XYZ file of C-alpha atoms in Angstrom:
578
model
C 67.046 -70.849 50.918
C 69.767 -68.216 50.767
C 67.582 -66.090 48.494
C 64.744 -66.325 50.992
C 66.916 -65.250 53.904
C 68.288 -62.265 51.982
C 64.682 -61.195 51.177
C 63.604 -61.372 54.814
C 66.635 -59.321 55.846
C 65.758 -56.654 53.286
C 62.170 -56.358 54.665
C 63.355 -56.093 58.250
C 62.270 -53.145 60.365
C 65.251 -52.635 62.697
C 67.367 -49.511 62.343
C 70.548 -51.464 61.894
C 69.338 -53.009 58.707
C 68.192 -49.563 57.433
C 71.586 -48.030 58.163
C 73.297 -50.919 56.454
C 71.108 -50.543 53.362
C 71.869 -46.800 53.240
C 75.550 -47.452 53.458
C 75.304 -49.892 50.602
C 73.773 -47.252 48.245
C 76.368 -46.105 45.801
C 76.694 -42.285 45.453
C 76.669 -42.528 41.659
C 73.080 -43.788 41.539
C 71.513 -41.200 43.932
C 69.799 -38.156 42.322
C 70.632 -34.845 44.041
C 66.991 -33.641 44.094
C 65.784 -36.653 46.019
C 68.026 -35.881 49.021
C 68.225 -32.114 48.675
C 65.851 -31.550 51.623
C 68.137 -33.589 53.915
C 71.262 -31.534 53.236
C 72.052 -27.963 54.336
C 71.593 -25.213 51.745
C 74.623 -24.341 49.768
C 75.242 -21.524 47.317
C 75.349 -23.880 44.363
C 71.926 -25.389 45.232
C 69.832 -22.165 44.786
C 68.737 -23.242 41.284
C 67.685 -26.589 42.696
C 65.467 -24.818 45.231
C 63.882 -22.725 42.526
C 62.813 -25.844 40.746
C 61.052 -27.083 43.851
C 59.243 -23.765 44.580
C 55.480 -24.119 43.894
C 54.334 -20.600 44.942
C 52.387 -18.632 42.274
C 54.222 -16.113 40.182
C 53.262 -12.477 40.699
C 53.225 -9.827 38.016
C 54.877 -6.571 38.970
C 54.183 -3.356 37.076
C 57.828 -2.696 36.308
C 58.243 -6.158 34.800
C 55.395 -5.724 32.312
C 55.764 -3.228 29.488
C 52.757 -1.389 28.105
C 51.181 -3.290 25.228
C 52.809 -6.633 26.176
C 50.349 -9.346 27.051
C 49.979 -10.830 30.503
C 50.980 -14.431 30.863
C 47.750 -16.498 31.175
C 49.481 -18.701 33.773
C 49.794 -15.797 36.262
C 47.770 -16.244 39.445
C 47.954 -12.700 40.792
C 48.241 -9.149 39.402
C 49.511 -6.481 41.851
C 48.477 -3.443 39.781
C 45.720 -2.231 37.488
C 46.794 -3.166 33.962
C 45.652 -1.067 31.011
C 43.069 -2.198 28.479
C 45.784 -2.707 25.839
C 47.800 -4.866 28.261
C 44.899 -7.088 29.229
C 43.648 -7.612 25.666
C 46.999 -7.778 23.892
C 47.425 -10.912 21.731
C 49.158 -13.831 23.450
C 51.101 -14.908 20.369
C 52.157 -13.327 17.130
C 52.674 -9.695 16.114
C 50.183 -6.830 16.317
C 47.099 -6.892 14.060
C 48.311 -5.709 10.620
C 44.738 -4.933 9.501
C 44.026 -2.504 12.316
C 43.377 0.914 10.798
C 44.817 4.176 12.051
C 41.409 5.198 13.326
C 41.079 1.985 15.312
C 44.533 2.403 16.803
C 43.952 6.033 17.813
C 43.180 6.700 21.468
C 39.480 7.039 22.293
C 37.613 8.218 25.352
C 34.151 7.802 23.853
C 32.491 5.497 21.365
C 32.894 7.802 18.384
C 36.457 8.950 19.070
C 38.413 11.243 21.297
C 36.757 14.430 22.570
C 39.062 17.119 23.813
C 37.975 19.130 26.847
C 36.609 22.532 25.817
C 35.703 25.733 27.620
C 32.303 26.027 25.812
C 29.366 24.587 27.759
C 26.755 22.363 26.157
C 24.047 25.023 25.837
C 26.335 27.527 24.103
C 27.617 24.871 21.741
C 24.088 23.758 20.804
C 22.982 27.383 20.373
C 25.787 28.123 17.936
C 25.325 24.816 16.093
C 21.615 25.493 15.491
C 22.336 29.069 14.478
C 24.892 27.890 11.936
C 22.549 25.264 10.508
C 19.703 27.805 10.258
C 21.379 31.085 9.256
C 24.813 29.945 8.133
C 26.931 31.782 10.681
C 28.265 31.152 14.222
C 30.632 32.731 16.694
C 34.277 31.808 16.285
C 35.190 30.025 19.540
C 38.848 31.128 19.285
C 37.888 34.817 19.464
C 37.186 36.663 22.673
C 33.402 37.073 22.918
C 33.672 40.246 24.977
C 34.710 42.194 21.842
C 32.300 40.971 19.135
C 32.745 42.323 15.599
C 32.188 41.108 12.049
C 35.455 39.224 12.223
C 34.177 37.299 15.246
C 31.876 35.165 13.057
C 32.548 32.313 10.705
C 30.378 31.325 7.746
C 27.884 33.845 6.275
C 29.326 37.073 7.719
C 26.948 39.277 5.712
C 23.957 37.435 7.154
C 25.434 37.858 10.634
C 25.754 41.617 10.138
C 22.186 41.771 8.796
C 20.757 39.917 11.802
C 23.119 41.712 14.181
C 24.552 38.405 15.293
C 21.318 37.152 16.793
C 21.036 33.434 17.431
C 18.048 31.171 16.783
C 16.884 31.639 20.372
C 16.868 35.452 20.094
C 15.325 36.190 16.666
C 11.644 35.631 17.607
C 9.331 38.354 18.849
C 9.573 39.288 22.454
C 6.960 38.286 25.001
C 5.792 41.844 25.408
C 5.061 42.056 21.663
C 3.289 38.704 21.620
C 0.950 39.556 24.460
C 0.238 43.077 23.401
C -3.280 44.011 24.391
C -5.554 46.103 22.242
C -6.485 49.079 24.325
C -9.784 50.834 23.783
C -10.953 48.310 21.151
C -8.595 49.700 18.535
C -7.819 46.840 16.100
C -7.138 48.946 13.056
C -3.687 47.444 12.567
C -5.087 43.892 12.210
C -5.774 42.978 8.584
C -9.454 42.688 7.572
C -10.649 42.831 11.212
C -13.247 45.509 12.068
C -13.816 44.744 15.743
C -14.598 41.998 18.254
C -18.255 41.651 17.151
C -17.897 42.674 13.509
C -17.272 40.416 10.517
C -14.202 40.308 8.401
C -14.283 42.483 5.291
C -14.490 39.575 2.795
C -16.742 37.331 4.948
C -20.005 36.185 3.323
C -23.220 35.370 5.143
C -24.532 32.647 2.785
C -22.550 30.603 0.275
C -25.008 30.012 -2.553
C -24.005 26.960 -4.645
C -23.580 27.246 -8.360
C -25.863 25.404 -10.781
C -23.495 22.414 -11.115
C -23.035 22.181 -7.356
C -26.793 22.378 -6.850
C -27.306 19.434 -9.235
C -24.748 17.328 -7.326
C -26.425 18.201 -4.014
C -29.820 17.205 -5.363
C -28.442 13.838 -6.512
C -26.858 13.192 -3.119
C -30.039 14.027 -1.237
C -32.083 11.818 -3.557
C -29.711 8.894 -2.939
C -29.915 9.417 0.830
C -33.667 9.323 0.729
C -33.629 6.035 -1.240
C -30.991 4.423 0.953
C -32.301 1.499 2.961
C -35.526 1.282 0.964
C -35.810 -1.581 -1.493
C -38.436 -0.213 -3.789
C -40.413 -2.909 -5.523
C -39.315 -2.750 -9.109
C -41.579 -4.389 -11.626
C -39.887 -7.269 -13.474
C -38.446 -6.339 -16.821
C -40.515 -7.184 -19.855
C -39.626 -10.604 -21.224
C -39.112 -11.221 -24.915
C -37.197 -13.639 -27.082
C -35.455 -13.577 -30.456
C -35.192 -16.663 -32.709
C -32.015 -16.447 -34.776
C -32.412 -19.526 -36.978
C -34.641 -19.519 -40.040
C -37.070 -22.265 -39.063
C -37.990 -23.215 -35.505
C -39.008 -26.722 -36.702
C -37.665 -28.986 -39.433
C -39.699 -30.959 -42.015
C -40.457 -33.629 -39.413
C -41.620 -31.057 -36.854
C -38.560 -31.353 -34.678
C -37.170 -28.274 -32.890
C -33.558 -27.472 -32.105
C -33.994 -29.416 -28.829
C -33.940 -32.628 -30.843
C -30.616 -34.408 -30.431
C -28.745 -34.582 -33.807
C -27.651 -37.995 -35.053
C -25.204 -36.984 -37.779
C -22.348 -35.681 -35.625
C -20.187 -38.825 -35.593
C -20.898 -39.868 -31.987
C -23.960 -41.212 -30.195
C -25.130 -38.335 -27.990
C -27.973 -40.451 -26.645
C -25.619 -43.016 -25.139
C -24.845 -42.635 -21.439
C -21.376 -44.143 -21.989
C -18.362 -41.934 -21.391
C -15.220 -41.886 -23.555
C -12.623 -44.547 -22.718
C -9.635 -42.202 -22.963
C -9.506 -38.379 -22.956
C -6.735 -36.217 -24.416
C -5.467 -32.699 -23.899
C -7.073 -30.019 -26.110
C -4.495 -28.223 -28.244
C -6.204 -25.840 -30.699
C -9.163 -23.527 -30.979
C -12.050 -24.876 -33.074
C -14.703 -22.198 -32.915
C -15.630 -18.874 -31.288
C -19.230 -17.987 -30.443
C -19.730 -14.201 -30.525
C -22.868 -12.298 -29.658
C -22.603 -11.128 -26.071
C -21.627 -7.463 -25.758
C -20.259 -7.841 -22.191
C -18.568 -10.529 -20.130
C -20.084 -14.016 -19.945
C -20.952 -15.096 -16.375
C -21.712 -18.804 -16.781
C -22.241 -21.539 -19.388
C -24.261 -24.763 -19.100
C -24.466 -27.717 -21.506
C -27.783 -29.303 -22.411
C -28.488 -32.264 -20.077
C -27.355 -35.738 -21.159
C -26.553 -34.950 -24.804
C -24.649 -31.659 -24.594
C -25.646 -30.624 -28.143
C -26.780 -27.160 -26.969
C -25.000 -24.566 -24.861
C -26.732 -22.005 -22.640
C -24.845 -18.841 -21.683
C -25.719 -15.876 -19.465
C -23.983 -12.562 -19.581
C -23.520 -9.195 -17.945
C -25.376 -7.642 -20.887
C -28.618 -8.937 -19.210
C -29.159 -11.508 -21.987
C -29.229 -15.310 -22.127
C -28.325 -17.097 -25.364
C -28.706 -20.662 -26.582
C -26.006 -21.961 -28.999
C -25.518 -25.032 -31.147
C -22.460 -27.083 -30.220
C -22.406 -29.150 -33.447
C -22.927 -28.587 -37.202
C -23.128 -24.858 -37.970
C -22.746 -23.798 -34.307
C -25.310 -20.998 -34.671
C -26.974 -18.895 -31.998
C -30.419 -20.483 -31.803
C -32.286 -18.118 -29.496
C -31.805 -15.082 -27.256
C -33.803 -14.675 -24.046
C -34.293 -11.102 -22.833
C -36.040 -10.423 -19.527
C -33.593 -9.157 -16.906
C -32.778 -5.509 -16.219
C -29.364 -6.255 -14.696
C -26.510 -8.701 -15.206
C -27.443 -12.386 -15.160
C -25.450 -14.337 -12.611
C -26.398 -18.020 -13.060
C -28.507 -20.402 -15.184
C -29.585 -24.001 -14.647
C -31.406 -26.576 -16.833
C -33.939 -29.045 -15.512
C -33.309 -32.757 -16.108
C -34.913 -32.847 -19.568
C -33.638 -29.459 -20.735
C -37.099 -28.225 -21.664
C -36.961 -25.497 -19.000
C -34.226 -23.506 -17.319
C -33.859 -20.984 -14.490
C -31.958 -17.712 -14.627
C -30.809 -15.650 -11.618
C -29.848 -12.000 -12.022
C -28.799 -8.971 -10.020
C -32.249 -7.391 -10.528
C -33.329 -9.699 -7.641
C -35.439 -11.930 -9.918
C -35.224 -15.636 -10.700
C -37.096 -16.467 -13.888
C -38.266 -19.775 -15.297
C -38.040 -20.039 -19.107
C -39.275 -22.458 -21.738
C -36.198 -23.489 -23.702
C -38.072 -24.250 -26.916
C -40.447 -21.301 -27.226
C -38.453 -18.693 -25.269
C -41.462 -17.792 -23.122
C -40.975 -16.754 -19.495
C -43.119 -19.098 -17.457
C -42.816 -17.443 -14.047
C -40.744 -14.901 -12.099
C -39.687 -15.514 -8.483
C -38.237 -13.001 -6.005
C -37.764 -12.420 -2.262
C -36.244 -8.937 -2.798
C -32.697 -10.268 -2.373
C -30.003 -10.924 -4.978
C -29.756 -14.592 -5.989
C -26.136 -15.753 -6.419
C -26.793 -19.331 -7.565
C -29.800 -21.400 -8.559
C -30.295 -25.179 -8.897
C -33.135 -27.518 -9.795
C -33.487 -30.557 -7.583
C -32.087 -33.311 -9.857
C -34.448 -35.928 -8.457
C -37.028 -36.902 -11.108
C -39.877 -36.733 -8.607
C -38.904 -33.241 -7.386
C -38.445 -31.382 -10.648
C -40.988 -28.821 -9.455
C -38.627 -27.657 -6.676
C -35.526 -25.510 -6.901
C -33.170 -23.835 -4.413
C -31.321 -20.522 -4.697
C -28.415 -19.134 -2.644
C -29.174 -15.540 -1.707
C -27.210 -12.463 -0.725
C -28.956 -12.379 2.691
C -27.144 -15.594 3.838
C -30.155 -17.827 3.199
C -30.850 -20.732 0.849
C -34.437 -20.393 -0.311
C -36.531 -23.265 -1.722
C -39.370 -22.512 -4.147
C -42.158 -24.618 -5.590
C -42.793 -23.868 -9.288
C -46.397 -24.971 -9.132
C -47.464 -22.713 -6.267
C -44.726 -20.082 -6.905
C -44.170 -19.797 -3.180
C -41.261 -20.297 -0.788
C -41.608 -23.702 0.843
C -38.388 -23.870 2.870
C -35.518 -21.685 4.065
C -32.061 -22.896 5.079
C -30.714 -20.110 7.288
C -27.404 -21.122 8.874
C -24.689 -19.427 6.832
C -22.988 -16.252 8.052
C -22.372 -14.815 4.585
C -23.814 -14.703 1.087
C -24.323 -18.208 -0.362
C -22.203 -18.792 -3.469
C -22.802 -22.379 -4.617
C -25.230 -25.273 -4.195
C -24.215 -28.785 -5.315
C -26.349 -31.936 -4.992
C -24.567 -35.124 -3.812
C -25.338 -38.604 -2.525
C -27.966 -39.499 -5.158
C -29.578 -36.060 -4.705
C -30.554 -36.767 -1.087
C -28.189 -34.085 0.166
C -26.687 -30.854 -1.089
C -23.497 -28.961 -0.254
C -23.364 -25.175 -0.020
C -20.416 -22.793 0.227
C -20.519 -19.195 1.351
C -18.565 -15.997 1.865
C -18.211 -17.030 5.512
C -15.435 -19.431 4.332
C -17.370 -22.509 5.396
C -18.822 -25.577 3.682
C -22.143 -26.952 4.965
C -23.932 -30.190 4.063
C -27.723 -30.338 4.257
C -30.338 -33.055 4.098
C -33.031 -32.157 1.593
C -35.934 -30.258 3.190
C -34.275 -30.191 6.632
C -33.231 -26.607 7.465
C -30.383 -27.577 9.820
C -26.989 -28.495 8.420
C -25.773 -31.885 9.614
C -22.149 -31.259 8.586
C -20.204 -28.022 9.043
C -16.653 -27.717 7.693
C -14.633 -24.620 8.574
C -10.916 -24.368 9.328
C -8.878 -21.255 10.187
C -6.763 -21.893 7.097
C -9.765 -22.186 4.763
C -10.700 -19.489 2.259
C -13.975 -18.760 0.506
C -14.830 -21.291 -2.227
C -17.162 -19.588 -4.779
C -17.159 -22.415 -7.362
C -17.807 -26.118 -6.700
C -18.174 -29.041 -9.157
C -19.108 -32.683 -8.553
C -16.932 -35.286 -10.279
C -18.489 -37.563 -12.952
C -18.260 -40.607 -10.645
C -19.966 -38.667 -7.818
C -17.157 -39.302 -5.304
C -15.367 -35.942 -5.174
C -16.135 -32.251 -4.918
C -13.677 -29.873 -6.603
C -13.740 -26.496 -4.846
C -12.063 -23.405 -6.267
C -10.429 -21.800 -3.237
C -9.537 -18.122 -3.050
C -5.944 -18.918 -2.034
C -5.188 -19.942 -5.647
C -5.706 -23.667 -5.350
C -8.383 -26.267 -6.053
C -9.327 -28.373 -3.008
C -10.871 -31.820 -3.263
C -13.429 -32.947 -0.670
C -14.973 -36.403 -0.483
C -18.629 -36.299 -1.542
C -19.589 -39.420 0.381
C -20.070 -39.948 4.122
C -17.549 -37.756 5.946
C -16.754 -35.002 3.384
C -13.085 -34.988 4.322
C -10.478 -32.838 2.620
C -8.183 -34.954 0.406
C -4.789 -33.432 1.231
C -3.076 -35.449 -1.513
C -5.207 -33.830 -4.204
C -4.466 -30.094 -4.222
C -4.158 -28.421 -7.602
C -2.014 -25.276 -7.741
C -0.256 -23.068 -10.264
C -3.038 -20.719 -11.379
C -4.182 -17.282 -10.207
C -7.893 -17.050 -9.298
C -8.004 -14.863 -6.161
C -11.137 -12.724 -6.379
C -12.830 -14.637 -9.204
C -15.302 -17.559 -9.123
C -13.687 -19.567 -11.922
C -15.665 -22.771 -12.564
C -13.826 -26.116 -12.321
C -14.639 -29.246 -14.334
C -13.469 -32.829 -14.831
C -12.814 -34.808 -17.972
C -15.418 -37.588 -18.480
C -12.864 -40.333 -17.700
C -11.634 -38.495 -14.526
C -8.095 -38.196 -15.873
C -7.924 -34.366 -16.034
C -9.099 -31.324 -14.095
C -9.700 -28.053 -15.974
C -10.151 -24.499 -14.762
C -9.878 -20.948 -16.030
C -7.978 -18.232 -14.180
C -7.765 -14.463 -13.735
C -5.236 -14.124 -16.584
C -7.647 -15.628 -19.136
C -5.778 -18.957 -19.321
C -7.185 -22.474 -19.475
C -5.292 -24.699 -17.016
C -5.332 -28.503 -17.255
C -4.022 -30.735 -14.430
C -3.509 -34.482 -14.259
C -5.921 -35.969 -11.719
C -3.557 -38.648 -10.386
C -0.352 -36.663 -10.017
C -1.944 -33.158 -9.601
C 0.692 -31.809 -12.011
C -0.188 -28.862 -14.232
C 0.026 -30.478 -17.691
C -1.109 -27.783 -20.074
C -1.903 -24.067 -20.146
C -3.604 -22.228 -23.003
C -4.128 -18.493 -23.378
C -7.883 -18.667 -23.965
C -9.247 -15.167 -23.315
C -8.026 -11.596 -23.078
C -9.800 -11.112 -19.757
C -10.817 -13.474 -16.945
C -11.633 -17.020 -18.070
C -14.588 -17.534 -15.729
C -15.709 -21.017 -16.739
C -14.448 -24.186 -18.446
C -16.602 -27.205 -19.388
C -15.378 -30.540 -20.724
C -17.970 -32.008 -23.093
C -19.315 -35.214 -21.502
C -19.317 -37.205 -24.788
C -16.082 -35.931 -26.363
C -12.521 -37.046 -25.739
C -10.873 -33.633 -25.958
C -13.484 -30.885 -26.494
C -13.464 -28.112 -23.855
C -15.687 -25.010 -23.894
C -14.501 -21.819 -22.170
C -16.093 -18.418 -21.609
C -14.577 -15.180 -20.407
C -15.239 -11.599 -19.463
C -14.250 -10.547 -22.967
C -17.749 -11.677 -24.082
C -16.482 -14.682 -26.077
C -17.247 -18.384 -25.813
C -14.612 -20.672 -27.325
C -14.461 -24.341 -28.290
C -11.101 -26.132 -27.940
C -10.053 -29.518 -29.256
């Protein structure tokens, strides 16, 4: 109860209780700052007042020395401080790494320029004169009394030029615009008058004999330009290189051999393929680069090659590996060849604008075909019922379809915007895929001249070599950006982005791609003459062989062998690897 009463008294509001509480405060416990505002100022309390002053400090010019930093806590500056004062370091000594040049006073970016009495024009005049002639006026000498000692540099040159500057050495205007009075031009070299010729001027420049020959050749070319004269097809002939065309049973070299260790008649493919390691054989006979090679259908016991020497040769793949026959009938390089399904006939396309049909056994040319354009690729229709039809990709952007029986064009596929490079049959031969220099891929239905699928991306390059996989599911396209692209050959023809084969250099060359029979490897030549082998699953470059001295333009994996690969190159050689 007593505690409660004392508490109420302490919270009372009357002045008597307040005065009593103040009187009870002991002077030892009171801090002087807390009651300083209640007491009159005394001389010993000036420091106490300074502590309570909250006005901002002001920098005065006399208080700040040059080069000493300004306190960041200052609120006001009453003068214009120098650059050094404002940017002086807050803590620590001066920069010890500052060079003498950096510390020197500057009034311009490159240094300190002293005021001079020479104006800009005079300075530039003397500078150019010094750089041109090697002398200039000495600025420390009075210019009113110019002598040889007034110049610096090449004094002899100054005396020779009489101290003239670059702006004074040219001819005067009066000399430049001097008019010839009375038609007198005798002082002008080789000039006889306003209407006369020069002394050494000739009326007609008659060409020499060599120049006349060159002019005649140029005019002859100009007259022929734009005119495709109908050239008669070259005379066809054939050379048999083996002793007997038929054996004792009457069989020709088209007969499939049975003594080679494997069954070439069997449609079965090898269970497991291996990487080729060594060179087994070299076929020589072509005098120029080989353009393409094709194996005999189904068995692969014969090899057909076409070359830039205008010849086509047929080689044995087994036994003695001889050259069986040479077919001669083109006047220019042969670009492509293609067997029919049985191998009894084949087509050849050359730069002489002719496609020729040959009999493989006798070497006779059955028929020539032409539409006056260069054929870049040629393909028989693989369908058994349409072996009389073939298509050719031409240089005039068209795909032309011929009938062998009537020897006439029966269809034209005209949708590409560039020369057609490849034709590949897919989807059980109901469709075919074509690629072109227009960097596109088009899919056509047979005998329908409108493409139903058009593939072209901004990132795509031209694909001048295309191969169908053994299982018929994929198209391997040699792209000109040094990679092999894989497109699906069924339904949507999509690009398989997980299957891109890189690591070789083929830009500018139509190097043929091929698959191993078991689909475990992809092979291709390249511009360096190397044979490149990739793993199909991982797309890793497994093996690389230096196959040819020049471009390795084609590589074929034998369909019945586990590790035999045939390559051809622009060095004119065809090689067998195992």
